[in-house]
């Protein structure tokens, strides 16, 4: 039921109070400014007071804000959660793995 109602909202045209015919909602949404256009604009700052409430969803430990990369860092697990438009993306599958200084991922050289 909800699928049909939502589909109608996206495909039907809407007449405003003045009787002017507007483009369908789907066309208006498609013509709206894309996400890539926002990259050039200044990102809203992250509210650091949220650090008192936010914890890593995996370890339940406090996070550290890194202003240079605009990420929330979990040093214990070595992962970083990105922040987009002032909103942290706390989905573990989308977290970035951090490179350690003593990274031993390179194969050892034989002498």
Coordinates of C-alpha atoms in Angstrom, one line a residue:
X1 CA 0.0 0.0 0.0
X2 CA 2.7 2.5 1.0
X3 CA 4.6 1.6 -2.2
X4 CA 1.7 2.6 -4.4
X5 CA 1.1 5.9 -2.5
X6 CA 4.8 6.8 -2.6
X7 CA 5.0 5.9 -6.3
X8 CA 2.0 8.2 -7.0
X9 CA 3.7 11.0 -5.1
X10 CA 6.8 10.6 -7.2
X11 CA 5.1 10.4 -10.6
X12 CA 2.0 12.6 -10.4
X13 CA 2.1 16.2 -11.1
X14 CA 1.0 18.6 -8.4
X15 CA -1.2 21.7 -8.9
X16 CA -0.5 24.5 -6.5
X17 CA -3.1 26.9 -5.2
X18 CA -2.6 29.2 -8.1
X19 CA -3.4 26.4 -10.6
X20 CA 0.1 26.4 -12.0
X21 CA 1.2 22.9 -13.0
X22 CA 4.5 21.9 -11.4
X23 CA 7.0 19.2 -12.5
X24 CA 6.6 15.8 -10.9
X25 CA 8.4 15.4 -7.6
X26 CA 10.9 12.9 -9.1
X27 CA 11.9 15.4 -11.8
X28 CA 12.3 18.2 -9.2
X29 CA 14.4 15.9 -7.0
X30 CA 16.6 14.9 -10.0
X31 CA 17.1 18.5 -11.0
X32 CA 18.1 19.5 -7.5
X33 CA 21.7 20.3 -6.8
X34 CA 23.7 17.0 -6.5
X35 CA 25.9 15.9 -3.6
X36 CA 29.0 16.4 -5.7
X37 CA 28.2 20.1 -5.9
X38 CA 28.5 20.3 -2.1
X39 CA 32.1 19.3 -2.1
X40 CA 33.2 22.8 -3.2
X41 CA 31.3 24.5 -0.4
X42 CA 32.5 24.8 3.1
X43 CA 31.4 21.9 5.3
X44 CA 29.6 22.9 8.5
X45 CA 31.8 22.3 11.5
X46 CA 31.4 19.2 13.7
X47 CA 29.9 20.0 17.1
X48 CA 32.6 18.7 19.4
X49 CA 30.2 18.7 22.4
X50 CA 28.7 15.5 20.8
X51 CA 31.9 13.7 21.8
X52 CA 30.5 13.4 25.3
X53 CA 27.7 11.2 23.9
X54 CA 29.2 9.4 20.9
X55 CA 31.0 6.1 21.3
X56 CA 32.3 3.6 18.8
X57 CA 29.5 1.2 17.8
X58 CA 32.0 -1.7 17.8
X59 CA 34.0 -1.2 21.0
X60 CA 31.7 1.2 22.9
X61 CA 34.8 3.4 23.7
X62 CA 35.0 7.2 23.4
X63 CA 36.1 8.6 20.0
X64 CA 38.6 11.3 19.3
X65 CA 37.9 14.1 16.7
X66 CA 40.5 14.8 14.1
X67 CA 40.0 18.2 12.6
X68 CA 42.5 17.8 9.8
X69 CA 40.7 14.8 8.3
X70 CA 37.2 15.7 9.7
X71 CA 36.8 12.2 11.2
X72 CA 36.1 10.5 14.5
X73 CA 38.9 8.2 15.4
X74 CA 38.9 5.0 17.4
X75 CA 42.6 4.6 18.3
X76 CA 42.1 1.2 19.9
X77 CA 40.6 -0.4 16.8
X78 CA 42.5 1.8 14.3
X79 CA 39.4 3.0 12.4
X80 CA 38.0 6.4 11.4
X81 CA 34.4 7.4 10.9
X82 CA 33.9 10.1 8.3
X83 CA 31.8 13.3 9.0
X84 CA 29.7 14.7 6.3
X85 CA 27.8 18.0 6.6
X86 CA 28.5 17.9 10.4
X87 CA 26.9 14.4 10.7
X88 CA 29.2 11.5 11.7
X89 CA 28.7 8.3 9.6
X90 CA 28.9 5.7 12.4
X91 CA 28.3 2.7 10.1
X92 CA 31.2 0.2 10.9
X93 CA 31.2 -1.2 7.4
X94 CA 31.9 2.3 6.0
X95 CA 34.7 3.2 8.5
X96 CA 38.2 3.7 7.1
X97 CA 41.1 1.6 8.4
X98 CA 44.0 3.6 9.7
X99 CA 47.5 2.9 8.7
X100 CA 49.8 2.2 11.7
X101 CA 53.3 3.6 11.8
X102 CA 54.8 0.1 12.4
X103 CA 52.8 -1.4 9.6
X104 CA 54.1 -4.9 8.8
X105 CA 51.8 -5.6 5.9
X106 CA 54.7 -5.4 3.5
X107 CA 56.3 -8.8 2.8
X108 CA 59.6 -9.3 4.5
X109 CA 62.7 -9.1 2.3
X110 CA 64.9 -12.1 2.1
X111 CA 68.6 -11.6 2.6

